[in-house]
Short mmCIF file of C-alpha atoms in Angstrom, two decimals:
data_model
loop_
_atom_site.label_atom_id
_atom_site.label_comp_id
_atom_site.label_asym_id
_atom_site.label_seq_id
_atom_site.Cartn_x
_atom_site.Cartn_y
_atom_site.Cartn_z
CA MET A 882 -73.40 -87.71 -134.07
CA ILE A 883 -70.01 -86.00 -133.30
CA LYS A 884 -69.66 -82.37 -133.96
CA ILE A 885 -66.99 -81.18 -136.43
CA TYR A 886 -65.33 -77.71 -136.01
CA LYS A 887 -63.02 -76.02 -138.55
CA TYR A 888 -60.43 -74.22 -136.33
CA GLY A 889 -60.76 -70.52 -137.15
CA GLU A 890 -64.31 -70.62 -138.34
CA VAL A 891 -65.78 -70.87 -135.00
CA SER A 892 -64.95 -69.14 -131.79
CA ASN A 893 -62.13 -70.69 -129.58
CA GLU A 894 -64.62 -70.52 -126.66
CA GLU A 895 -66.68 -73.15 -128.51
CA ILE A 896 -63.92 -75.34 -129.51
CA PHE A 897 -62.21 -75.41 -126.04
CA ALA A 898 -65.48 -75.64 -124.10
CA ARG A 899 -65.63 -78.31 -121.52
CA GLU A 900 -68.72 -79.67 -120.01
CA ASN A 901 -69.23 -77.91 -116.55
CA ILE A 902 -69.99 -80.90 -114.23
CA ALA A 903 -71.67 -79.74 -111.23
CA SER A 904 -72.77 -82.49 -108.67
CA ASN A 905 -75.02 -81.33 -105.87
CA VAL A 906 -73.40 -83.97 -103.50
CA GLU A 907 -71.63 -81.72 -101.00
CA GLY A 908 -74.24 -81.75 -98.33
CA ILE A 909 -74.99 -85.60 -98.55
CA VAL A 910 -71.13 -86.38 -98.51
CA SER A 911 -70.89 -84.08 -95.43
CA GLU A 912 -73.48 -85.79 -93.63
CA ILE A 913 -71.94 -89.26 -94.43
CA ILE A 914 -68.55 -88.29 -93.21
CA ALA A 915 -70.02 -87.02 -89.86
CA ASN A 916 -71.88 -90.25 -89.47
CA VAL A 917 -68.82 -92.31 -89.97
CA VAL A 918 -66.79 -90.15 -87.46
CA LYS A 919 -69.44 -90.38 -84.84
CA ASN A 920 -70.54 -94.04 -85.16
CA GLY A 921 -67.80 -95.82 -86.93
CA ASP A 922 -68.31 -99.44 -88.02
CA LYS A 923 -71.98 -99.18 -87.32
CA ALA A 924 -72.41 -96.44 -89.85
CA LEU A 925 -70.48 -98.44 -92.35
CA PHE A 926 -72.60 -101.48 -91.94
CA GLU A 927 -75.64 -99.48 -92.38
CA TYR A 928 -74.31 -97.74 -95.43
CA CYS A 929 -73.38 -101.18 -97.01
CA GLU A 930 -76.96 -102.24 -96.51
CA LYS A 931 -78.49 -99.04 -97.85
CA PHE A 932 -76.22 -98.44 -100.89
CA ASP A 933 -74.77 -101.92 -101.72
CA LYS A 934 -77.80 -103.91 -100.69
CA ALA A 935 -75.48 -106.30 -98.94
CA THR A 936 -75.61 -107.55 -95.21
CA LEU A 937 -72.12 -108.31 -93.91
CA ASP A 938 -70.81 -110.40 -90.98
CA SER A 939 -67.47 -108.45 -91.32
CA LEU A 940 -66.27 -105.49 -93.02
CA GLU A 941 -62.71 -107.03 -93.64
CA VAL A 942 -62.07 -109.47 -96.28
CA SER A 943 -60.48 -112.51 -94.96
CA GLU A 944 -57.45 -114.50 -96.09
CA LYS A 945 -59.69 -117.45 -96.85
CA GLU A 946 -61.93 -115.25 -99.13
CA ILE A 947 -58.94 -113.91 -100.87
CA ASP A 948 -57.45 -117.37 -101.49
CA GLU A 949 -60.64 -118.81 -102.81
CA ALA A 950 -61.13 -115.79 -105.05
CA PHE A 951 -57.55 -116.33 -106.56
CA ALA A 952 -58.17 -119.88 -107.13
CA SER A 953 -61.54 -119.04 -108.97
CA VAL A 954 -59.88 -116.71 -111.45
CA ASP A 955 -58.94 -118.35 -114.75
CA SER A 956 -55.29 -119.06 -114.87
CA GLU A 957 -54.69 -117.15 -118.11
CA PHE A 958 -56.09 -114.12 -116.66
CA VAL A 959 -53.99 -114.38 -113.41
CA GLU A 960 -50.86 -114.75 -115.73
CA ILE A 961 -51.77 -111.74 -117.76
CA ILE A 962 -52.17 -109.75 -114.33
CA LYS A 963 -48.94 -110.91 -113.26
CA GLU A 964 -47.15 -109.82 -116.46
CA ALA A 965 -48.85 -106.48 -116.25
CA ALA A 966 -47.66 -106.01 -112.69
CA GLU A 967 -44.19 -106.73 -113.63
CA ASN A 968 -44.25 -103.98 -116.52
CA ILE A 969 -45.75 -101.58 -113.96
CA ARG A 970 -42.99 -102.49 -111.27
CA ALA A 971 -40.39 -102.05 -113.88
CA PHE A 972 -41.56 -98.70 -115.00
CA HIS A 973 -42.09 -97.25 -111.52
CA LYS A 974 -38.90 -98.49 -109.99
CA LYS A 975 -37.07 -96.07 -112.22
CA GLN A 976 -39.02 -93.21 -110.57
CA ALA A 977 -37.55 -94.03 -107.07
CA LYS A 978 -35.29 -91.28 -105.71
CA THR A 979 -32.96 -91.04 -103.14
CA GLY A 980 -31.90 -87.89 -100.82
CA PHE A 981 -28.89 -85.77 -101.04
CA GLU A 982 -26.44 -84.06 -98.84
CA LEU A 983 -24.24 -81.09 -99.16
CA ARG A 984 -20.89 -80.55 -97.25
CA GLU A 985 -19.46 -77.56 -99.13
CA LYS A 986 -18.61 -75.32 -96.35
CA ASP A 987 -16.49 -76.27 -93.31
CA GLY A 988 -18.75 -77.25 -90.29
CA VAL A 989 -21.96 -77.14 -92.37
CA VAL A 990 -24.22 -79.99 -93.34
CA THR A 991 -27.31 -79.74 -95.36
CA GLY A 992 -29.46 -82.50 -96.72
CA GLN A 993 -32.66 -83.86 -97.72
CA LYS A 994 -34.03 -87.42 -96.70
CA ILE A 995 -36.84 -89.18 -98.50
CA MET A 996 -39.12 -91.21 -96.45
CA PRO A 997 -42.41 -93.28 -97.53
CA ILE A 998 -45.67 -92.27 -96.23
CA GLU A 999 -46.59 -94.82 -93.70
CA LYS A 1000 -49.91 -95.95 -94.43
CA VAL A 1001 -52.05 -95.50 -97.64
CA GLY A 1002 -55.70 -95.91 -98.60
CA LEU A 1003 -56.56 -97.37 -101.81
CA TYR A 1004 -60.10 -96.71 -103.36
CA VAL A 1005 -61.16 -99.17 -106.08
CA PRO A 1006 -64.59 -98.95 -107.64
CA GLY A 1007 -66.45 -102.12 -107.24
CA GLY A 1008 -70.01 -103.58 -107.22
CA THR A 1009 -71.21 -104.14 -110.76
CA ALA A 1010 -67.70 -102.89 -112.25
CA ALA A 1011 -64.35 -104.69 -111.87
CA TYR A 1012 -61.08 -102.77 -112.26
CA PRO A 1013 -58.10 -104.95 -111.34
CA SER A 1014 -55.88 -102.44 -113.44
CA THR A 1015 -56.65 -99.79 -110.80
CA VAL A 1016 -55.33 -102.08 -107.91
CA LEU A 1017 -52.15 -102.60 -109.76
CA MET A 1018 -51.58 -99.05 -110.73
CA ASP A 1019 -52.40 -97.55 -107.34
CA SER A 1020 -50.66 -100.16 -105.01
CA ILE A 1021 -47.30 -100.96 -106.76
CA PRO A 1022 -45.85 -97.56 -106.70
CA ALA A 1023 -46.87 -97.38 -102.93
CA LYS A 1024 -44.91 -100.59 -102.56
CA ILE A 1025 -41.96 -99.47 -104.31
CA ALA A 1026 -41.95 -96.25 -102.23
CA GLY A 1027 -41.77 -98.45 -99.16
CA CYS A 1028 -45.16 -97.84 -97.53
CA SER A 1029 -45.66 -99.95 -94.68
CA GLU A 1030 -49.36 -100.65 -94.99
CA ILE A 1031 -51.66 -100.42 -98.02
CA VAL A 1032 -55.40 -100.62 -97.17
CA MET A 1033 -57.76 -101.10 -100.01
CA VAL A 1034 -61.63 -100.34 -99.88
CA THR A 1035 -63.96 -101.58 -102.44
CA PRO A 1036 -67.69 -101.91 -102.40
CA PRO A 1037 -69.04 -105.45 -102.27
CA SER A 1038 -71.81 -106.97 -104.68
CA LYS A 1039 -75.26 -107.83 -103.08
CA ASP A 1040 -74.07 -111.20 -102.08
CA GLY A 1041 -71.54 -109.38 -99.78
CA LYS A 1042 -68.51 -110.58 -101.73
CA VAL A 1043 -65.73 -108.71 -103.48
CA ASN A 1044 -65.30 -109.45 -107.31
CA PRO A 1045 -62.66 -112.33 -107.42
CA VAL A 1046 -60.29 -110.48 -110.11
CA ILE A 1047 -60.15 -107.44 -107.63
CA LEU A 1048 -59.02 -109.77 -104.96
CA ALA A 1049 -56.56 -111.72 -107.30
CA ALA A 1050 -54.99 -108.28 -108.42
CA ALA A 1051 -54.61 -107.24 -104.77
CA LYS A 1052 -52.96 -110.40 -103.74
CA ILE A 1053 -50.37 -110.10 -106.75
CA ALA A 1054 -49.72 -106.49 -105.85
CA GLY A 1055 -49.29 -107.10 -102.27
CA VAL A 1056 -52.08 -105.05 -100.72
CA ASP A 1057 -52.05 -105.58 -96.97
CA ARG A 1058 -55.67 -105.33 -95.88
CA ILE A 1059 -59.04 -105.06 -97.82
CA PHE A 1060 -62.37 -103.81 -96.74
CA LYS A 1061 -65.76 -104.33 -98.03
CA ILE A 1062 -66.92 -100.66 -98.21
CA GLY A 1063 -67.22 -98.00 -100.93
CA GLY A 1064 -68.62 -94.54 -101.53
CA ALA A 1065 -67.98 -91.45 -99.46
CA GLN A 1066 -68.28 -93.62 -96.29
CA ALA A 1067 -65.26 -95.62 -97.46
CA VAL A 1068 -63.15 -92.31 -97.70
CA ALA A 1069 -64.37 -91.08 -94.34
CA ALA A 1070 -63.39 -94.46 -92.77
CA LEU A 1071 -59.81 -94.09 -94.21
CA ALA A 1072 -59.49 -90.65 -93.31
CA TYR A 1073 -60.74 -90.85 -89.57
CA GLY A 1074 -60.37 -94.65 -88.77
CA THR A 1075 -63.09 -96.86 -87.10
CA GLU A 1076 -63.13 -99.74 -85.07
CA SER A 1077 -62.13 -102.10 -87.91
CA VAL A 1078 -60.72 -99.67 -90.57
CA PRO A 1079 -57.18 -98.19 -89.81
CA LYS A 1080 -56.60 -94.42 -90.29
CA VAL A 1081 -54.39 -93.81 -93.15
CA ASP A 1082 -52.27 -90.79 -94.08
CA LYS A 1083 -53.00 -90.61 -97.90
CA ILE A 1084 -55.95 -91.77 -100.08
CA VAL A 1085 -55.67 -92.56 -103.63
CA GLY A 1086 -57.70 -93.90 -106.43
CA PRO A 1087 -60.66 -93.06 -108.59
CA GLY A 1088 -64.37 -93.12 -107.82
CA ASN A 1089 -67.85 -91.41 -108.45
CA ALA A 1090 -68.99 -87.86 -107.68
CA PHE A 1091 -69.49 -88.81 -104.00
CA VAL A 1092 -65.96 -90.29 -103.68
CA ALA A 1093 -64.50 -87.37 -105.30
CA GLU A 1094 -66.43 -84.94 -103.05
CA ALA A 1095 -65.38 -86.99 -100.06
CA LYS A 1096 -61.70 -86.82 -100.93
CA LYS A 1097 -62.03 -83.01 -101.37
CA GLN A 1098 -63.72 -82.79 -97.88
CA VAL A 1099 -61.08 -84.98 -96.04
CA PHE A 1100 -58.01 -83.27 -97.75
CA GLY A 1101 -56.00 -81.83 -94.97
CA LYS A 1102 -56.97 -84.45 -92.62
CA VAL A 1103 -55.26 -86.79 -94.96
CA SER A 1104 -53.56 -86.27 -98.35
CA ILE A 1105 -55.13 -87.28 -101.47
CA ASP A 1106 -53.80 -87.85 -104.94
CA MET A 1107 -56.14 -85.72 -106.88
CA ILE A 1108 -59.79 -84.96 -107.73
CA ALA A 1109 -60.63 -86.81 -110.78
CA GLY A 1110 -63.11 -85.76 -113.35
CA PRO A 1111 -64.65 -87.85 -116.25
CA SER A 1112 -62.30 -89.75 -118.51
CA GLU A 1113 -60.74 -88.10 -121.55
CA ILE A 1114 -58.93 -88.89 -124.73
CA LEU A 1115 -57.65 -86.58 -127.34
CA VAL A 1116 -56.19 -87.99 -130.58
CA VAL A 1117 -53.86 -86.08 -132.69
CA ALA A 1118 -54.12 -87.68 -136.20
CA ASP A 1119 -52.57 -86.81 -139.45
CA SER A 1120 -54.23 -87.46 -142.96
CA THR A 1121 -52.69 -90.94 -143.43
CA CYS A 1122 -54.41 -92.54 -140.31
CA ASN A 1123 -56.88 -95.17 -140.50
CA PRO A 1124 -60.36 -93.86 -139.53
CA LYS A 1125 -61.38 -97.32 -138.10
CA PHE A 1126 -58.45 -97.17 -135.66
CA VAL A 1127 -58.96 -93.64 -134.67
CA ALA A 1128 -62.69 -94.21 -134.13
CA ALA A 1129 -62.17 -97.11 -132.08
CA ASP A 1130 -59.59 -95.34 -129.80
CA LEU A 1131 -62.08 -92.58 -129.47
CA LEU A 1132 -64.71 -95.10 -128.29
CA SER A 1133 -62.34 -96.66 -125.85
CA GLN A 1134 -62.80 -93.85 -123.60
CA ALA A 1135 -66.47 -92.83 -124.79
CA GLU A 1136 -67.73 -96.03 -123.37
CA HIS A 1137 -66.34 -95.21 -119.80
CA ASP A 1138 -69.41 -93.00 -118.93
CA LYS A 1139 -71.87 -90.55 -120.51
CA MET A 1140 -69.62 -87.74 -119.27
CA ALA A 1141 -66.49 -88.95 -120.86
CA SER A 1142 -64.85 -86.75 -123.51
CA ALA A 1143 -63.49 -88.07 -126.89
CA VAL A 1144 -61.80 -85.45 -129.14
CA LEU A 1145 -59.99 -85.91 -132.48
CA VAL A 1146 -57.54 -83.08 -133.57
CA THR A 1147 -56.62 -83.39 -137.18
CA ASP A 1148 -54.93 -81.69 -140.13
CA SER A 1149 -57.30 -83.42 -142.57
CA TYR A 1150 -61.17 -82.57 -143.16
CA GLU A 1151 -61.55 -85.48 -145.15
CA LEU A 1152 -60.14 -87.77 -142.27
CA ALA A 1153 -62.55 -85.89 -139.84
CA LYS A 1154 -65.41 -86.94 -142.10
CA LYS A 1155 -64.49 -90.57 -142.39
CA VAL A 1156 -63.92 -90.89 -138.59
CA SER A 1157 -67.39 -89.33 -138.08
CA ASP A 1158 -68.86 -92.04 -140.37
CA GLU A 1159 -66.90 -94.77 -138.73
CA LEU A 1160 -67.92 -93.75 -135.09
CA GLU A 1161 -71.59 -94.16 -136.50
CA ARG A 1162 -70.89 -97.60 -137.81
CA GLN A 1163 -68.94 -98.70 -134.73
CA ILE A 1164 -71.09 -97.47 -131.90
CA PRO A 1165 -74.03 -99.65 -132.49
CA LEU A 1166 -71.68 -102.72 -132.27
CA LEU A 1167 -70.70 -101.90 -128.62
CA PRO A 1168 -72.30 -103.67 -125.56
CA ARG A 1169 -72.20 -100.16 -124.05
CA ALA A 1170 -73.49 -98.28 -127.16
CA GLU A 1171 -75.95 -96.13 -124.99
CA ILE A 1172 -73.13 -94.81 -122.91
CA ALA A 1173 -70.81 -94.17 -125.91
CA ARG A 1174 -73.64 -92.66 -127.88
CA CYS A 1175 -74.40 -90.01 -125.21
CA SER A 1176 -70.57 -89.31 -124.64
CA ILE A 1177 -69.88 -88.81 -128.46
CA ASP A 1178 -73.07 -86.84 -129.13
CA ASN A 1179 -72.75 -84.53 -126.08
CA ASN A 1180 -69.10 -84.19 -125.19
CA GLY A 1181 -67.27 -85.56 -128.36
CA LYS A 1182 -65.81 -83.22 -131.04
CA ILE A 1183 -63.44 -83.16 -134.03
CA ILE A 1184 -61.29 -80.09 -134.61
CA VAL A 1185 -59.91 -79.64 -138.06
CA ALA A 1186 -56.60 -77.52 -138.33
CA GLU A 1187 -56.43 -77.81 -142.12
CA ASN A 1188 -52.97 -78.96 -143.31
CA ASN A 1189 -51.29 -77.79 -140.17
CA LEU A 1190 -50.32 -80.54 -137.88
CA LEU A 1191 -48.27 -78.17 -135.73
CA LEU A 1192 -51.34 -76.22 -135.03
CA ALA A 1193 -53.13 -79.33 -134.19
CA ILE A 1194 -50.71 -80.04 -131.60
CA ASP A 1195 -50.98 -76.37 -130.12
CA ILE A 1196 -54.76 -77.32 -129.83
CA ALA A 1197 -53.96 -80.26 -127.93
CA ASN A 1198 -51.73 -78.49 -125.64
CA GLU A 1199 -54.47 -75.95 -124.89
CA ILE A 1200 -56.87 -78.76 -123.96
CA ALA A 1201 -54.43 -80.48 -121.77
CA PRO A 1202 -56.10 -83.91 -122.07
CA GLU A 1203 -55.76 -86.81 -119.74
CA HIS A 1204 -54.75 -89.39 -122.62
CA LEU A 1205 -53.20 -87.88 -125.72
CA GLU A 1206 -52.65 -90.32 -128.70
CA LEU A 1207 -50.08 -88.77 -131.24
CA CYS A 1208 -51.12 -90.73 -134.30
CA VAL A 1209 -48.50 -89.55 -136.63
CA ASP A 1210 -45.79 -91.39 -138.75
CA GLU A 1211 -42.59 -89.87 -136.90
CA PRO A 1212 -44.17 -89.28 -133.24
CA PHE A 1213 -40.88 -88.77 -131.55
CA GLU A 1214 -40.26 -85.71 -133.74
CA TYR A 1215 -43.21 -84.01 -132.05
CA LEU A 1216 -42.67 -85.25 -128.52
CA ASP A 1217 -40.86 -82.11 -127.27
CA LYS A 1218 -43.79 -80.06 -128.68
CA ILE A 1219 -46.17 -81.70 -126.32
CA LYS A 1220 -46.46 -79.47 -123.26
CA HIS A 1221 -49.67 -80.50 -121.45
CA ALA A 1222 -50.92 -84.21 -121.22
CA GLY A 1223 -51.42 -86.77 -118.57
CA SER A 1224 -49.95 -89.72 -120.71
CA ILE A 1225 -48.84 -89.47 -124.36
CA PHE A 1226 -49.29 -92.56 -126.78
CA MET A 1227 -46.87 -92.45 -129.40
CA GLY A 1228 -47.55 -93.49 -133.08
CA LYS A 1229 -50.16 -95.45 -134.84
CA SER A 1230 -49.83 -98.75 -133.11
CA CYS A 1231 -50.19 -97.41 -129.57
CA PRO A 1232 -53.94 -97.40 -128.54
CA GLU A 1233 -54.64 -95.86 -125.19
CA ALA A 1234 -55.92 -99.22 -123.72
CA LEU A 1235 -52.02 -100.31 -123.66
CA GLY A 1236 -51.49 -97.87 -120.94
CA ASP A 1237 -54.85 -98.66 -119.06
CA TYR A 1238 -53.74 -102.25 -118.52
CA PHE A 1239 -50.24 -103.38 -119.71
CA ALA A 1240 -47.56 -101.23 -120.83
CA GLY A 1241 -46.35 -100.10 -117.24
CA PRO A 1242 -46.97 -96.32 -117.14
CA ASN A 1243 -49.60 -95.22 -114.57
CA HIS A 1244 -53.17 -94.92 -115.72
CA THR A 1245 -54.20 -92.55 -112.83
CA LEU A 1246 -54.05 -89.40 -114.55
CA PRO A 1247 -54.97 -85.68 -114.20
CA THR A 1248 -58.22 -84.73 -115.94
CA SER A 1249 -60.40 -81.59 -116.77
CA GLY A 1250 -57.07 -79.74 -118.09
CA THR A 1251 -55.31 -80.19 -114.79
CA ALA A 1252 -52.57 -81.69 -116.79
CA ARG A 1253 -51.29 -78.17 -117.28
CA PHE A 1254 -49.99 -78.32 -113.59
CA SER A 1255 -50.25 -81.85 -112.35
CA SER A 1256 -48.97 -85.30 -113.18
CA ALA A 1257 -49.56 -89.02 -113.31
CA LEU A 1258 -49.65 -91.01 -110.11
CA SER A 1259 -46.20 -92.09 -109.47
CA VAL A 1260 -43.73 -93.20 -106.64
CA ASP A 1261 -43.45 -89.50 -105.79
CA ASP A 1262 -47.00 -89.57 -104.45
CA PHE A 1263 -46.06 -92.14 -101.83
CA VAL A 1264 -43.06 -90.34 -100.20
CA LYS A 1265 -42.35 -87.22 -98.24
CA LYS A 1266 -39.13 -85.31 -97.99
CA SER A 1267 -37.56 -83.75 -94.66
CA GLN A 1268 -34.71 -81.50 -94.85
CA TYR A 1269 -31.95 -81.37 -92.43
CA ILE A 1270 -29.20 -78.80 -91.20
CA TYR A 1271 -26.13 -79.04 -89.05
CA TYR A 1272 -23.82 -76.27 -88.03
CA THR A 1273 -20.92 -76.40 -85.88
CA ARG A 1274 -20.47 -73.56 -83.33
CA GLU A 1275 -17.55 -72.16 -85.53
CA ALA A 1276 -19.69 -72.34 -88.63
CA LEU A 1277 -22.69 -70.55 -86.82
CA SER A 1278 -20.26 -67.87 -85.42
CA LYS A 1279 -19.54 -66.87 -89.07
CA VAL A 1280 -23.14 -66.11 -89.92
CA ALA A 1281 -25.04 -65.34 -86.82
CA ASP A 1282 -24.97 -61.71 -87.35
CA LYS A 1283 -26.32 -62.03 -90.85
CA VAL A 1284 -28.98 -64.35 -89.63
CA ALA A 1285 -30.00 -61.58 -86.86
CA TYR A 1286 -29.61 -58.69 -89.49
CA PHE A 1287 -32.17 -60.61 -91.79
CA ALA A 1288 -34.44 -61.40 -88.75
CA LYS A 1289 -34.58 -57.89 -87.43
CA LYS A 1290 -35.51 -56.76 -91.16
CA GLU A 1291 -38.61 -58.90 -90.70
CA GLY A 1292 -39.37 -57.43 -87.22
CA LEU A 1293 -38.61 -60.62 -85.58
CA ASP A 1294 -36.15 -59.93 -82.61
CA ALA A 1295 -36.52 -63.17 -80.91
CA HIS A 1296 -35.46 -65.06 -84.24
CA ALA A 1297 -32.33 -62.79 -84.14
CA ARG A 1298 -31.35 -63.29 -80.55
CA SER A 1299 -31.74 -66.91 -80.92
CA ALA A 1300 -28.72 -66.80 -83.35
CA THR A 1301 -26.56 -64.25 -81.32
CA ILE A 1302 -27.29 -65.23 -77.74
CA ARG A 1303 -24.86 -68.33 -78.31
CA PHE A 1304 -21.96 -65.89 -78.55
CA GLU A 1305 -22.74 -63.56 -75.63
CA GLU A 1306 -20.45 -63.57 -72.92
#
């Protein structure tokens, strides 16, 4: 059963405690990466047999396989994927930025140009799971940014095939190449390249502990989006909320995995009790009841800020959740008070699942409190910026002595002379 805390009656350490997830996979991942670097495709085929129980003829998904998969997906779902993709495109197009140029002084030009990252690797969980939403969320912003090549990796099922809905989403999103590899070995292949898999410049997308650790280890060789932890939802609900809806929203994340975190912060102890009862009623009805049960019992909590909705929002800011539902009557009155959240769901008719699949904002979000300093995946993640400077000789002559003076203060005479030598007889 979910724990209920009254704010102020227990320590803040207990209220704000997060499960400390330590995965002892560092050494295993290091060995896998080294093997892929040394043996390339050979290592990838071996890992596919070992971990995915699949024997492959080719690592890359063929155009024929993609077309056959697309044709096998029911047409209604294809249309829903297309509509979701359009919503995601419309939202992310608004994020695109242009460079700028300053010509405020005679003979001086400074500016910044924005350029797409050329090659991007997209990790999509696969095997028994199928997340076409991840394909859309992680590839469409890259397309809008102008990335020249998007390379997707996803583990195959035992028959050596990729789930058809994954391939259908990839076709709709415009993914360029797809490979049947998963786990740390897939991350290593993208980071270093093999005979078949091209080396990329950035790797994005969620995965298990092995994938997260591999992304951490290859960072610096390539860029990554973030190190994602277990999924989280925090619902701020006032006393007028329907407890059935609140419980259902908490369970929408609790069913992800046993380490997922579902938190309710409310100004009403009565609502807290009703939501707790409703969770007990709804959990047994879920196909993933065992997972949801474990998540709610071990990582779930209800925090009561009695008759104080503003305090409830302060508590939410302290936790800095991945998903924050603001289940109140006038949510826009409180939007400016939200300081730390990956994505904010406004009002009582906006379940978090809308953001997972359909609304348009990205669902790849910071977890484990990192929303205090990081953001949802966006077009910005797929571009880089270069600055440029131009001075005429006359413009340089006006500031050369100042540049030299500054450089000498730092003890760098060669820096200083590079500015003044141009004006020596």
